[in-house]
PDB file of C-alpha atoms in Angstrom:
ATOM      1  CA  UNK A   1      -5.050 -39.604  -9.018  1.00 61.00           C
ATOM      2  CA  UNK A   2      -6.966 -41.321  -6.359  1.00 65.00           C
ATOM      3  CA  UNK A   3     -10.140 -43.239  -6.722  1.00 77.00           C
ATOM      4  CA  UNK A   4     -12.671 -41.809  -6.018  1.00 84.00           C
ATOM      5  CA  UNK A   5     -11.284 -38.487  -6.856  1.00 87.00           C
ATOM      6  CA  UNK A   6     -10.707 -36.136  -3.899  1.00 92.00           C
ATOM      7  CA  UNK A   7     -12.198 -32.779  -4.859  1.00 94.00           C
ATOM      8  CA  UNK A   8     -13.379 -29.500  -3.338  1.00 95.00           C
ATOM      9  CA  UNK A   9     -16.244 -27.101  -4.524  1.00 95.00           C
ATOM     10  CA  UNK A  10     -15.828 -23.497  -5.205  1.00 94.00           C
ATOM     11  CA  UNK A  11     -17.928 -22.532  -2.170  1.00 92.00           C
ATOM     12  CA  UNK A  12     -15.891 -24.589   0.221  1.00 92.00           C
ATOM     13  CA  UNK A  13     -13.832 -22.464   2.790  1.00 90.00           C
ATOM     14  CA  UNK A  14     -10.185 -22.286   1.866  1.00 87.00           C
ATOM     15  CA  UNK A  15      -9.160 -23.789   5.293  1.00 85.00           C
ATOM     16  CA  UNK A  16     -11.326 -26.831   4.543  1.00 90.00           C
ATOM     17  CA  UNK A  17      -9.698 -27.273   1.139  1.00 92.00           C
ATOM     18  CA  UNK A  18      -6.259 -26.929   2.684  1.00 89.00           C
ATOM     19  CA  UNK A  19      -7.089 -29.583   5.253  1.00 89.00           C
ATOM     20  CA  UNK A  20      -8.366 -31.860   2.400  1.00 91.00           C
ATOM     21  CA  UNK A  21      -5.218 -31.470   0.378  1.00 89.00           C
ATOM     22  CA  UNK A  22      -2.941 -32.097   3.406  1.00 87.00           C
ATOM     23  CA  UNK A  23      -4.893 -35.003   4.721  1.00 89.00           C
ATOM     24  CA  UNK A  24      -4.979 -36.717   1.206  1.00 89.00           C
ATOM     25  CA  UNK A  25      -1.315 -35.723   0.670  1.00 90.00           C
ATOM     26  CA  UNK A  26      -2.119 -34.075  -2.635  1.00 90.00           C
ATOM     27  CA  UNK A  27      -0.216 -31.289  -4.281  1.00 92.00           C
ATOM     28  CA  UNK A  28      -3.054 -30.357  -6.474  1.00 93.00           C
ATOM     29  CA  UNK A  29      -6.756 -30.473  -5.750  1.00 93.00           C
ATOM     30  CA  UNK A  30      -9.408 -30.535  -8.460  1.00 95.00           C
ATOM     31  CA  UNK A  31     -12.266 -28.069  -8.043  1.00 96.00           C
ATOM     32  CA  UNK A  32     -15.670 -29.380  -9.200  1.00 96.00           C
ATOM     33  CA  UNK A  33     -19.082 -27.756  -9.601  1.00 95.00           C
ATOM     34  CA  UNK A  34     -22.162 -29.258  -8.039  1.00 91.00           C
ATOM     35  CA  UNK A  35     -22.422 -31.646 -10.968  1.00 93.00           C
ATOM     36  CA  UNK A  36     -19.004 -33.017 -10.459  1.00 91.00           C
ATOM     37  CA  UNK A  37     -17.607 -31.235 -13.582  1.00 95.00           C
ATOM     38  CA  UNK A  38     -14.058 -29.916 -13.274  1.00 95.00           C
ATOM     39  CA  UNK A  39     -13.925 -26.129 -13.120  1.00 97.00           C
ATOM     40  CA  UNK A  40     -10.315 -25.716 -11.960  1.00 96.00           C
ATOM     41  CA  UNK A  41      -7.372 -26.872  -9.955  1.00 96.00           C
ATOM     42  CA  UNK A  42      -5.950 -25.394  -6.811  1.00 95.00           C
ATOM     43  CA  UNK A  43      -2.372 -26.146  -5.651  1.00 93.00           C
ATOM     44  CA  UNK A  44      -1.316 -26.578  -2.067  1.00 86.00           C
ATOM     45  CA  UNK A  45       0.819 -23.577  -2.297  1.00 84.00           C
ATOM     46  CA  UNK A  46      -2.061 -21.535  -3.407  1.00 86.00           C
ATOM     47  CA  UNK A  47      -4.121 -22.608  -0.411  1.00 86.00           C
ATOM     48  CA  UNK A  48      -1.328 -21.951   2.004  1.00 80.00           C
ATOM     49  CA  UNK A  49      -0.729 -18.572   0.598  1.00 77.00           C
ATOM     50  CA  UNK A  50      -4.217 -17.463   1.177  1.00 76.00           C
ATOM     51  CA  UNK A  51      -4.253 -18.697   4.923  1.00 75.00           C
ATOM     52  CA  UNK A  52      -1.070 -16.914   5.985  1.00 76.00           C
ATOM     53  CA  UNK A  53      -0.760 -13.164   5.756  1.00 80.00           C
ATOM     54  CA  UNK A  54       2.618 -11.507   5.544  1.00 86.00           C
ATOM     55  CA  UNK A  55       3.789  -8.980   8.132  1.00 90.00           C
ATOM     56  CA  UNK A  56       3.138  -6.116   5.828  1.00 92.00           C
ATOM     57  CA  UNK A  57      -0.508  -6.962   5.520  1.00 91.00           C
ATOM     58  CA  UNK A  58      -0.924  -7.328   9.291  1.00 92.00           C
ATOM     59  CA  UNK A  59       0.716  -3.957   9.999  1.00 94.00           C
ATOM     60  CA  UNK A  60      -1.556  -2.274   7.252  1.00 93.00           C
ATOM     61  CA  UNK A  61      -4.637  -3.739   8.820  1.00 92.00           C
ATOM     62  CA  UNK A  62      -3.537  -2.508  12.399  1.00 92.00           C
ATOM     63  CA  UNK A  63      -2.878   0.889  11.085  1.00 90.00           C
ATOM     64  CA  UNK A  64      -6.031   1.368   9.176  1.00 89.00           C
ATOM     65  CA  UNK A  65      -8.641  -0.826  10.855  1.00 87.00           C
ATOM     66  CA  UNK A  66      -7.543  -0.493  14.438  1.00 88.00           C
ATOM     67  CA  UNK A  67      -5.561   2.881  14.836  1.00 85.00           C
ATOM     68  CA  UNK A  68      -7.331   5.139  12.292  1.00 81.00           C
ATOM     69  CA  UNK A  69     -10.908   3.722  12.524  1.00 78.00           C
ATOM     70  CA  UNK A  70     -11.163   3.002  16.267  1.00 80.00           C
ATOM     71  CA  UNK A  71      -8.807   4.308  18.541  1.00 75.00           C
ATOM     72  CA  UNK A  72      -6.552   7.346  17.557  1.00 72.00           C
ATOM     73  CA  UNK A  73      -7.348  10.640  15.716  1.00 67.00           C
ATOM     74  CA  UNK A  74      -3.587  10.830  14.868  1.00 73.00           C
ATOM     75  CA  UNK A  75      -2.508   7.261  13.984  1.00 68.00           C
ATOM     76  CA  UNK A  76       1.115   8.666  13.487  1.00 77.00           C
ATOM     77  CA  UNK A  77       1.392   8.965  17.256  1.00 83.00           C
ATOM     78  CA  UNK A  78       1.995   5.233  17.400  1.00 89.00           C
ATOM     79  CA  UNK A  79       4.716   3.166  15.492  1.00 93.00           C
ATOM     80  CA  UNK A  80       3.788  -0.414  14.641  1.00 94.00           C
ATOM     81  CA  UNK A  81       6.335  -2.925  13.409  1.00 96.00           C
ATOM     82  CA  UNK A  82       5.512  -6.649  12.663  1.00 95.00           C
ATOM     83  CA  UNK A  83       8.159  -9.304  12.436  1.00 93.00           C
ATOM     84  CA  UNK A  84       6.925 -12.908  11.759  1.00 87.00           C
ATOM     85  CA  UNK A  85       3.567 -12.316  13.459  1.00 88.00           C
ATOM     86  CA  UNK A  86       5.137 -10.456  16.533  1.00 94.00           C
ATOM     87  CA  UNK A  87       3.661  -6.901  16.812  1.00 96.00           C
ATOM     88  CA  UNK A  88       5.649  -4.174  18.436  1.00 97.00           C
ATOM     89  CA  UNK A  89       3.808  -1.021  19.397  1.00 95.00           C
ATOM     90  CA  UNK A  90       5.702   2.035  20.324  1.00 95.00           C
ATOM     91  CA  UNK A  91       4.432   5.500  21.091  1.00 92.00           C
ATOM     92  CA  UNK A  92       2.354   7.714  23.371  1.00 90.00           C
ATOM     93  CA  UNK A  93      -1.355   6.846  23.981  1.00 88.00           C
ATOM     94  CA  UNK A  94      -3.991   7.810  26.567  1.00 87.00           C
ATOM     95  CA  UNK A  95      -3.583   5.507  29.575  1.00 88.00           C
ATOM     96  CA  UNK A  96      -7.191   4.454  29.588  1.00 88.00           C
ATOM     97  CA  UNK A  97      -6.977   3.614  25.897  1.00 87.00           C
ATOM     98  CA  UNK A  98      -3.764   1.384  25.887  1.00 89.00           C
ATOM     99  CA  UNK A  99      -5.407  -1.891  27.263  1.00 92.00           C
ATOM    100  CA  UNK A 100      -8.171  -1.851  24.689  1.00 91.00           C
ATOM    101  CA  UNK A 101      -5.866  -1.039  21.799  1.00 91.00           C
ATOM    102  CA  UNK A 102      -3.422  -3.864  22.673  1.00 94.00           C
ATOM    103  CA  UNK A 103      -6.294  -6.348  23.157  1.00 94.00           C
ATOM    104  CA  UNK A 104      -7.736  -5.461  19.722  1.00 93.00           C
ATOM    105  CA  UNK A 105      -4.290  -6.199  18.225  1.00 94.00           C
ATOM    106  CA  UNK A 106      -3.922  -9.319  20.141  1.00 94.00           C
ATOM    107  CA  UNK A 107      -7.298 -10.471  18.805  1.00 93.00           C
ATOM    108  CA  UNK A 108      -6.314 -10.162  15.125  1.00 91.00           C
ATOM    109  CA  UNK A 109      -5.733 -13.306  13.017  1.00 84.00           C
ATOM    110  CA  UNK A 110      -2.068 -14.146  12.325  1.00 85.00           C
ATOM    111  CA  UNK A 111      -0.789 -12.098  15.327  1.00 90.00           C
ATOM    112  CA  UNK A 112       1.242 -14.365  17.556  1.00 89.00           C
ATOM    113  CA  UNK A 113       2.450 -11.900  20.162  1.00 95.00           C
ATOM    114  CA  UNK A 114       2.227  -8.118  21.122  1.00 96.00           C
ATOM    115  CA  UNK A 115       5.164  -6.230  22.465  1.00 97.00           C
ATOM    116  CA  UNK A 116       3.999  -3.205  24.433  1.00 95.00           C
ATOM    117  CA  UNK A 117       6.400  -0.250  24.338  1.00 95.00           C
ATOM    118  CA  UNK A 118       3.662   2.284  24.778  1.00 93.00           C
ATOM    119  CA  UNK A 119       4.020   5.280  27.063  1.00 90.00           C
ATOM    120  CA  UNK A 120       0.860   6.501  28.770  1.00 80.00           C
ATOM    121  CA  UNK A 121      -0.395  10.072  28.780  1.00 79.00           C
ATOM    122  CA  UNK A 122      -3.382  11.372  30.573  1.00 67.00           C
TER     123      UNK A 122
END
């Protein structure tokens, strides 16, 4: 352990806790309440896992939040694949809609790149 103890609070953002653990080179980080009492311990792996989403979660968010709710009455018209944060979009979509759709996907967290294989229809 270090002195004084390096701790985080339950209300701290996960990114801040991950940064604290990395900066302090700690594998485990005590979580304390406002009185300094131990309420738990979080590991570096736990912190990193919450910060990085897997490809399946990214694809599901694109299909539900972007395609179904915002842009397409028929989300099956577009196929979305995700591989290590690279999103490939294939299918037919209204020409006027395509740029906004692609920009919405690019703006998502954990999306590194968008490959556009859309065919425009009028």
